[in-house]
Short mmCIF file of N, CA and C in Angstrom, two decimals:
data_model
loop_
_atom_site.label_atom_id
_atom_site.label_comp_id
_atom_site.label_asym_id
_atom_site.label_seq_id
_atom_site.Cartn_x
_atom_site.Cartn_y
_atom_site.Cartn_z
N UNK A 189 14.20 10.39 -6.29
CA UNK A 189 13.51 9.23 -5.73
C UNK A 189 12.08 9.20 -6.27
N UNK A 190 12.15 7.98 -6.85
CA UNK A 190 10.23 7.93 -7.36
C UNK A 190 9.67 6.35 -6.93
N UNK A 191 8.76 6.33 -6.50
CA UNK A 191 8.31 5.91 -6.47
C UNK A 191 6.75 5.40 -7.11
N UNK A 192 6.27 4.27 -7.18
CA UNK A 192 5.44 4.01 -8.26
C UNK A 192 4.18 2.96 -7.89
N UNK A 193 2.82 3.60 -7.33
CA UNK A 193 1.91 1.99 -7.23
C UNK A 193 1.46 1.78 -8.55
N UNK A 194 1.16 1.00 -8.77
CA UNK A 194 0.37 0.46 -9.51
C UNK A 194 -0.43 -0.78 -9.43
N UNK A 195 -1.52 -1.32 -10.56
CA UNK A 195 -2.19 -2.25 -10.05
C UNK A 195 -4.11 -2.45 -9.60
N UNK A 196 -3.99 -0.85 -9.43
CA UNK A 196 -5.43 -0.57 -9.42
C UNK A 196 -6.30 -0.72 -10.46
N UNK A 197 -7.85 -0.86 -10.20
CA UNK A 197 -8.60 -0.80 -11.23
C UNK A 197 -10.09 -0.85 -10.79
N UNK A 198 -11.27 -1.38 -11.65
CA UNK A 198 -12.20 -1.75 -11.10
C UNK A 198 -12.77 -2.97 -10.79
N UNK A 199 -13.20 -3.30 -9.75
CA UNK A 199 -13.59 -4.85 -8.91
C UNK A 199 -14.79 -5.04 -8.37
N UNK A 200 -15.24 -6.22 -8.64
CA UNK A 200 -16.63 -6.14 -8.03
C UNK A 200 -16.46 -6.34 -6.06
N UNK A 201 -17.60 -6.01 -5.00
CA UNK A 201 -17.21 -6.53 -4.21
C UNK A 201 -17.02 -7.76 -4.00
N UNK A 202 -16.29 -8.40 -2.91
CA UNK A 202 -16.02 -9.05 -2.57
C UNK A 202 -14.50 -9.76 -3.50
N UNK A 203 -14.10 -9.08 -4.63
CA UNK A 203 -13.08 -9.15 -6.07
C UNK A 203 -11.89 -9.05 -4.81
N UNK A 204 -10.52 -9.35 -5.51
CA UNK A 204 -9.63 -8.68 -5.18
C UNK A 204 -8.73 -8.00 -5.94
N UNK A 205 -7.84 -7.91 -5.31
CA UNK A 205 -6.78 -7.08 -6.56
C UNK A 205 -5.31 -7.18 -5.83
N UNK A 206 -4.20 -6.73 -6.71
CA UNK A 206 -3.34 -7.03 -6.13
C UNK A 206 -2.20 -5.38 -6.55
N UNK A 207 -1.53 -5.25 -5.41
CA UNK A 207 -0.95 -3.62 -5.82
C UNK A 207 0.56 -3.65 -6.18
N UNK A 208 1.09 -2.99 -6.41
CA UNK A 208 2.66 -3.03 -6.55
C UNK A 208 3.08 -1.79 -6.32
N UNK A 209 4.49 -1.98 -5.35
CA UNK A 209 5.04 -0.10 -5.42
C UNK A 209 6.50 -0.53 -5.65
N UNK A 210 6.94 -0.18 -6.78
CA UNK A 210 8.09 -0.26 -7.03
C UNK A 210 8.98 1.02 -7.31
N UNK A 211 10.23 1.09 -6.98
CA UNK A 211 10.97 2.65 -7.04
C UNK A 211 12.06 2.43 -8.23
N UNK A 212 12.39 4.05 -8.91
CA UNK A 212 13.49 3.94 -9.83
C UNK A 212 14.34 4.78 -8.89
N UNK A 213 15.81 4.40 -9.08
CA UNK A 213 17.11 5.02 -8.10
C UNK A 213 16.89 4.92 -6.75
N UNK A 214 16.17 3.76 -6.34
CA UNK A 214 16.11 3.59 -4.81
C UNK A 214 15.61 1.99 -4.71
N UNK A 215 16.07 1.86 -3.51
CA UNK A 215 16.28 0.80 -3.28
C UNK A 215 14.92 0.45 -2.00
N UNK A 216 13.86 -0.43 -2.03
CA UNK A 216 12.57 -0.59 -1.22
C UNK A 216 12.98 -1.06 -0.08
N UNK A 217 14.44 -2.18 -0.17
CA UNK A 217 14.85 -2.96 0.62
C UNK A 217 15.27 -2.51 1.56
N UNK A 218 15.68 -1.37 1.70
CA UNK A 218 16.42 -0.76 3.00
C UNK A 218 15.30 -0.24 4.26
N UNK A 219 14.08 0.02 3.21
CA UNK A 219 13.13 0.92 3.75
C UNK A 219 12.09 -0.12 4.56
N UNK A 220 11.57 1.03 5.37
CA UNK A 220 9.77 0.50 6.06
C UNK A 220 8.88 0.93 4.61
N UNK A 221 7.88 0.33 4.47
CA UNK A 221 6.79 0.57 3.41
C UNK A 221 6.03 0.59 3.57
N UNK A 222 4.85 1.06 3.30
CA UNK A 222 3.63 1.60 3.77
C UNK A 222 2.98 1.78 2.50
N UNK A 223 1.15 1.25 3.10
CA UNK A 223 0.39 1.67 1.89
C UNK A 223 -0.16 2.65 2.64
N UNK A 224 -0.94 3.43 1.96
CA UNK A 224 -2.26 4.29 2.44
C UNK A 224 -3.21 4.68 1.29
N UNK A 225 -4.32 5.33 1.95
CA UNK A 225 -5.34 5.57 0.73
C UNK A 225 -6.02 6.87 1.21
N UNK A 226 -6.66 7.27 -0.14
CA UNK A 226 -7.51 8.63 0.75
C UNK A 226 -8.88 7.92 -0.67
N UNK A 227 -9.74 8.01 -0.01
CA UNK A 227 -11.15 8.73 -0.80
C UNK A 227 -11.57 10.13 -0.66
N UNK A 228 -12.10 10.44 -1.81
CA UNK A 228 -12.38 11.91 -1.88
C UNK A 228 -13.50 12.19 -0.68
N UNK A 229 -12.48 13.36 -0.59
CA UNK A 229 -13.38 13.81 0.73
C UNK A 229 -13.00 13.84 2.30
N UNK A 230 -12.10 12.72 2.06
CA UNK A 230 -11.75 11.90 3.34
C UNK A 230 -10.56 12.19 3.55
N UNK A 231 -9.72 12.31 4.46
CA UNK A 231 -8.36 12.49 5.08
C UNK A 231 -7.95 10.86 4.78
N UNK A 232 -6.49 11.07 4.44
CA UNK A 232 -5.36 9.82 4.33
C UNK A 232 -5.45 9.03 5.12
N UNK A 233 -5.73 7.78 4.84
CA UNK A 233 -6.08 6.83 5.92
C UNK A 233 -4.88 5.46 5.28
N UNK A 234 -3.91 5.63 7.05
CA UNK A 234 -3.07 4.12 6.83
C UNK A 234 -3.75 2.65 6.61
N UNK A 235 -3.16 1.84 5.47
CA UNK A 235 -3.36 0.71 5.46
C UNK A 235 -2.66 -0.93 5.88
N UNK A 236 -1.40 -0.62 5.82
CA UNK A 236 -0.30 -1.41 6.04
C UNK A 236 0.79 -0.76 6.22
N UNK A 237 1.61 -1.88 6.92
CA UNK A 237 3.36 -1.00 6.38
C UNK A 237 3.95 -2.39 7.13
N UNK A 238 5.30 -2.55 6.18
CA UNK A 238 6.03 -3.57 6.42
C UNK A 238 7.33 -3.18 6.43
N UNK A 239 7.95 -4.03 7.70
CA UNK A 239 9.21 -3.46 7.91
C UNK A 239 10.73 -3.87 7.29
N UNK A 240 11.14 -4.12 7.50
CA UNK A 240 12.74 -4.11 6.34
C UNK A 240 12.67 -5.22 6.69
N UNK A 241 12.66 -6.18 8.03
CA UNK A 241 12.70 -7.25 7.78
C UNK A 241 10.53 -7.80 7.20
N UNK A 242 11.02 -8.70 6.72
CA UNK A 242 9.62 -9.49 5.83
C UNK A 242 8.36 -9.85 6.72
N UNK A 243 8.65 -10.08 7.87
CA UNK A 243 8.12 -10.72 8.97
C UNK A 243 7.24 -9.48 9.58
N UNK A 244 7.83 -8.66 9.85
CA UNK A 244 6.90 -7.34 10.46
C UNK A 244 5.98 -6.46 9.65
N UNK A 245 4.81 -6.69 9.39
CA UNK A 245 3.68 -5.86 8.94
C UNK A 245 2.62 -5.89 10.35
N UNK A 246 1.79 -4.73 9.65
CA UNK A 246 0.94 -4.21 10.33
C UNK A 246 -0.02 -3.62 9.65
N UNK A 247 -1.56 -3.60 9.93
CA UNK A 247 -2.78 -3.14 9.54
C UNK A 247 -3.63 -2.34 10.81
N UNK A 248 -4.75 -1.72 10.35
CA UNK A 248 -5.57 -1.22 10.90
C UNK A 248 -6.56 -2.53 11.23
N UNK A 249 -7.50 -2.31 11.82
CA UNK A 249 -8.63 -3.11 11.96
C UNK A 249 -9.92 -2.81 10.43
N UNK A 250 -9.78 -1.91 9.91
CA UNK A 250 -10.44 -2.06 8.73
C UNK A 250 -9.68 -2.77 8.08
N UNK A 251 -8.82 -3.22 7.70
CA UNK A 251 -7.84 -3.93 6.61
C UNK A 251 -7.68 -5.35 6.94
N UNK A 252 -7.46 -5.51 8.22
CA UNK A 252 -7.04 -6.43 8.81
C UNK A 252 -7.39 -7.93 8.62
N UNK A 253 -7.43 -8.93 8.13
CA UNK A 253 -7.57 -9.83 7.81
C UNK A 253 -8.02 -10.13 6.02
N UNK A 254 -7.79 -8.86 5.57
CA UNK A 254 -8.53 -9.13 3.96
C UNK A 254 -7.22 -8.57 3.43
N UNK A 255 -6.11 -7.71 3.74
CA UNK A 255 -4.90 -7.27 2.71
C UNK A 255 -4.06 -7.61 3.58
N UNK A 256 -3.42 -7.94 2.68
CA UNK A 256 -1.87 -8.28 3.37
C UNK A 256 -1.24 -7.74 2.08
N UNK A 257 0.18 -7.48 3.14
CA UNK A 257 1.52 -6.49 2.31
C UNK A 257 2.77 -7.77 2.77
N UNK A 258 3.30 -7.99 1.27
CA UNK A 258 4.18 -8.51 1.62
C UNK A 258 5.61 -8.00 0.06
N UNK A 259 6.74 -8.18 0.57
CA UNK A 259 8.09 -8.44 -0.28
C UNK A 259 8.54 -9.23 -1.14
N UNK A 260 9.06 -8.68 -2.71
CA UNK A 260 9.28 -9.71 -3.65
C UNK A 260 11.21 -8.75 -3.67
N UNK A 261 11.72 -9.58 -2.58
CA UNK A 261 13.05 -9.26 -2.71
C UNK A 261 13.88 -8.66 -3.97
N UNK A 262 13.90 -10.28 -4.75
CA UNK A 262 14.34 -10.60 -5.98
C UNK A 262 13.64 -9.05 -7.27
N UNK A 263 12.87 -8.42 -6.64
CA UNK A 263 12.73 -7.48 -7.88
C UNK A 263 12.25 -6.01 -7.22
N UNK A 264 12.50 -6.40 -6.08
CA UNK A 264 12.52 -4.94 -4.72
C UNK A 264 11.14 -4.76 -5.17
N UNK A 265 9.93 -5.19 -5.03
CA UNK A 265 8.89 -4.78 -5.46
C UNK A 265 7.88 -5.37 -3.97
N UNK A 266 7.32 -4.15 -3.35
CA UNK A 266 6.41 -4.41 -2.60
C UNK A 266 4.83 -4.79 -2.80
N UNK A 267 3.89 -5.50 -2.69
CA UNK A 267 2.77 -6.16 -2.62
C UNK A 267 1.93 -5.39 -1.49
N UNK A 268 0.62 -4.98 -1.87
CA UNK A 268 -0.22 -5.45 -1.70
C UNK A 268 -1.68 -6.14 -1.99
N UNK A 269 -1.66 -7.20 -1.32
CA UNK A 269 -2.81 -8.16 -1.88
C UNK A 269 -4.25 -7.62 -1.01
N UNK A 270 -5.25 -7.59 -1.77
CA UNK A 270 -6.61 -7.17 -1.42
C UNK A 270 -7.84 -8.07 -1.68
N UNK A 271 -8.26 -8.77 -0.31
CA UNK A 271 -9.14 -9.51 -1.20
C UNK A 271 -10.65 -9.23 -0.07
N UNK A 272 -11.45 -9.67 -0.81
CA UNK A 272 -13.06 -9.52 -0.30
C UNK A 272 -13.07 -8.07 0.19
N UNK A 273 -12.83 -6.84 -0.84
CA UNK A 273 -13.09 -5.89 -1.27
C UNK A 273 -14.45 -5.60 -0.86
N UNK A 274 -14.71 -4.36 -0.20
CA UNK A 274 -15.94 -3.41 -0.23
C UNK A 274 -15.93 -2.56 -1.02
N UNK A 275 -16.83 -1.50 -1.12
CA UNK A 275 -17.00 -0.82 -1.96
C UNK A 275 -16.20 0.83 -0.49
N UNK A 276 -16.68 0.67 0.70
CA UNK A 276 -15.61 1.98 1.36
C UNK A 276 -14.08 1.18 1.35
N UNK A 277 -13.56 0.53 0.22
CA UNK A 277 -12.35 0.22 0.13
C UNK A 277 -11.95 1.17 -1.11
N UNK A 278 -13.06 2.10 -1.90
CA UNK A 278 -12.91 2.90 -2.88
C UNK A 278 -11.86 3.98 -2.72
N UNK A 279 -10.31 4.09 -3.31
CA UNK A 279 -10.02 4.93 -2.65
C UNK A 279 -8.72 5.04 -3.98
N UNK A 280 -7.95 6.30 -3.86
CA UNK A 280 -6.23 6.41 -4.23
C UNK A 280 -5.64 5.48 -3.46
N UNK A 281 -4.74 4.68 -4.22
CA UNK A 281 -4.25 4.17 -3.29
C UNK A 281 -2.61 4.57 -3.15
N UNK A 282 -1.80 4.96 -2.04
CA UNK A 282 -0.36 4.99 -2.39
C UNK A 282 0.72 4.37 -1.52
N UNK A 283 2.17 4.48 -1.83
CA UNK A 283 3.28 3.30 -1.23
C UNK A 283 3.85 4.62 -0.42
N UNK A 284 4.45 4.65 0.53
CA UNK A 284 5.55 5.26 0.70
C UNK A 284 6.66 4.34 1.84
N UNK A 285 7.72 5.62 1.65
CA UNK A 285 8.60 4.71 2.42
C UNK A 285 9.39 5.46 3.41
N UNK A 286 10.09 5.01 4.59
CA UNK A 286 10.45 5.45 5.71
C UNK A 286 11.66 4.84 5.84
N UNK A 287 12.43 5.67 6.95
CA UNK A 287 13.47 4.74 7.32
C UNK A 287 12.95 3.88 8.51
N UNK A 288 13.67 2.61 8.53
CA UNK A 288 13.12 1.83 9.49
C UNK A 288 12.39 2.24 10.60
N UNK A 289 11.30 1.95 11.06
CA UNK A 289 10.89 2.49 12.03
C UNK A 289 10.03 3.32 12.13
N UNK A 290 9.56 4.22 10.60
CA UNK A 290 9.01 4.80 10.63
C UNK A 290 7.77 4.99 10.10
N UNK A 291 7.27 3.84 10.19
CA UNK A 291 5.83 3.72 9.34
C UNK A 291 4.91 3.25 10.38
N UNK A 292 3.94 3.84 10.01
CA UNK A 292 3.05 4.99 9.40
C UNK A 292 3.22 6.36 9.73
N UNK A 293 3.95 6.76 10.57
CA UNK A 293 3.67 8.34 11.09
C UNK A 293 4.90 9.44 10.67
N UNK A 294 6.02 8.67 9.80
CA UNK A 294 7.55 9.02 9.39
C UNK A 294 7.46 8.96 7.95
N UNK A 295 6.66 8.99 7.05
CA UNK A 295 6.88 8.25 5.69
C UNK A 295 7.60 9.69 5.17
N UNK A 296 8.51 9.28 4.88
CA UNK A 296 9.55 10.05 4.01
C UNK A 296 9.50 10.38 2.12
N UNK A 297 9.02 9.37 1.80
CA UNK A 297 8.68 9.22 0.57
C UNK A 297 7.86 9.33 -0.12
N UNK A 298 6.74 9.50 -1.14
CA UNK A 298 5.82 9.05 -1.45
C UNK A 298 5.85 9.02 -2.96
N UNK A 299 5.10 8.10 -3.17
CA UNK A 299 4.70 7.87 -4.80
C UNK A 299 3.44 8.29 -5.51
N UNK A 300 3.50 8.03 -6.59
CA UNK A 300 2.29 8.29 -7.22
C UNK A 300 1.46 7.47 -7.05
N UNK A 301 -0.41 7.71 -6.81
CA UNK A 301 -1.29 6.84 -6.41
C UNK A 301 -2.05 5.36 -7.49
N UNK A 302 -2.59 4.89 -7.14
CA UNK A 302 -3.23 4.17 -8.49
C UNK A 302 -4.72 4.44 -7.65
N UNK A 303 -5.72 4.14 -8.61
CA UNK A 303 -7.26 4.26 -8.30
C UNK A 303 -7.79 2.59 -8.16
N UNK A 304 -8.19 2.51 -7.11
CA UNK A 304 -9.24 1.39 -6.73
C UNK A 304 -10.71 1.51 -6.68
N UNK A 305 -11.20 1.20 -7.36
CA UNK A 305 -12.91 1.25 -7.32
C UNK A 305 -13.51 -0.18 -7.01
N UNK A 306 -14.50 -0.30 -5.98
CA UNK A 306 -14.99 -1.15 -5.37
C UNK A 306 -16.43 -1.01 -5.95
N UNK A 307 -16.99 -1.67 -7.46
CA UNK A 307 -18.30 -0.91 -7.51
C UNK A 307 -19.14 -2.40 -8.06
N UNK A 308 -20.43 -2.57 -8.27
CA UNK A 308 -21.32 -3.55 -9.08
C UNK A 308 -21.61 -2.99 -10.26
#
């Protein structure tokens, strides 16, 4: 099972960006999905996670109205969109995945991170 974000890079504030976690030999669709991030230094901090059906996501109150996570069925590829970016949005960013139900505190999976930099 692999999993894969990608999508990161560097942005000015207020920029956005947009993420992707896509898997080889697995299937996203079955799963809960979840982003998270760590900055150096800092313990793993949840960002989203969306549930098998399309309709159920969830954020923190730091995230909350600037990313949204959403489903591209048609190519099992999960989203997330980031916009009006800070700079403590600087972070790894990564996907994982759960069985239903289990996101954020169950993630079963994880992928490799991509880097987000929030800088001027």
């Amino acid at each position: 099972v692999q999993l894969q974000a990608s999508g990161g890079g560097l942005v000015q504030p207020g920029g956005s960006l947009r993420l992707s976690c896509a898997a080889s030999k697995f299937t996203l669709a079955y799963y809960a999905i979840g982003w998270f991030r760590q900055a150096p230094g800092k313990e793993r901090e949840w960002v989203s996670c969306i549930g098998v059906s399309e309709g159920s996501s969830s954020y923190p109150d730091s995230v909350k109205g600037r990313f949204t996570i959403s489903r591209d069925s048609a190519k099992d590829t999960v989203y997330l969109q980031m916009n009006s970016l800070k700079p403590e949005d600087t972070a790894v960013y990564y996907c994982a995945a759960a069985i239903p139900g289990g996101c954020p505190h169950g993630m079963d999976y994880w992928g490799k991170g991509t880097q987000v930099t929030v800088s001027s």
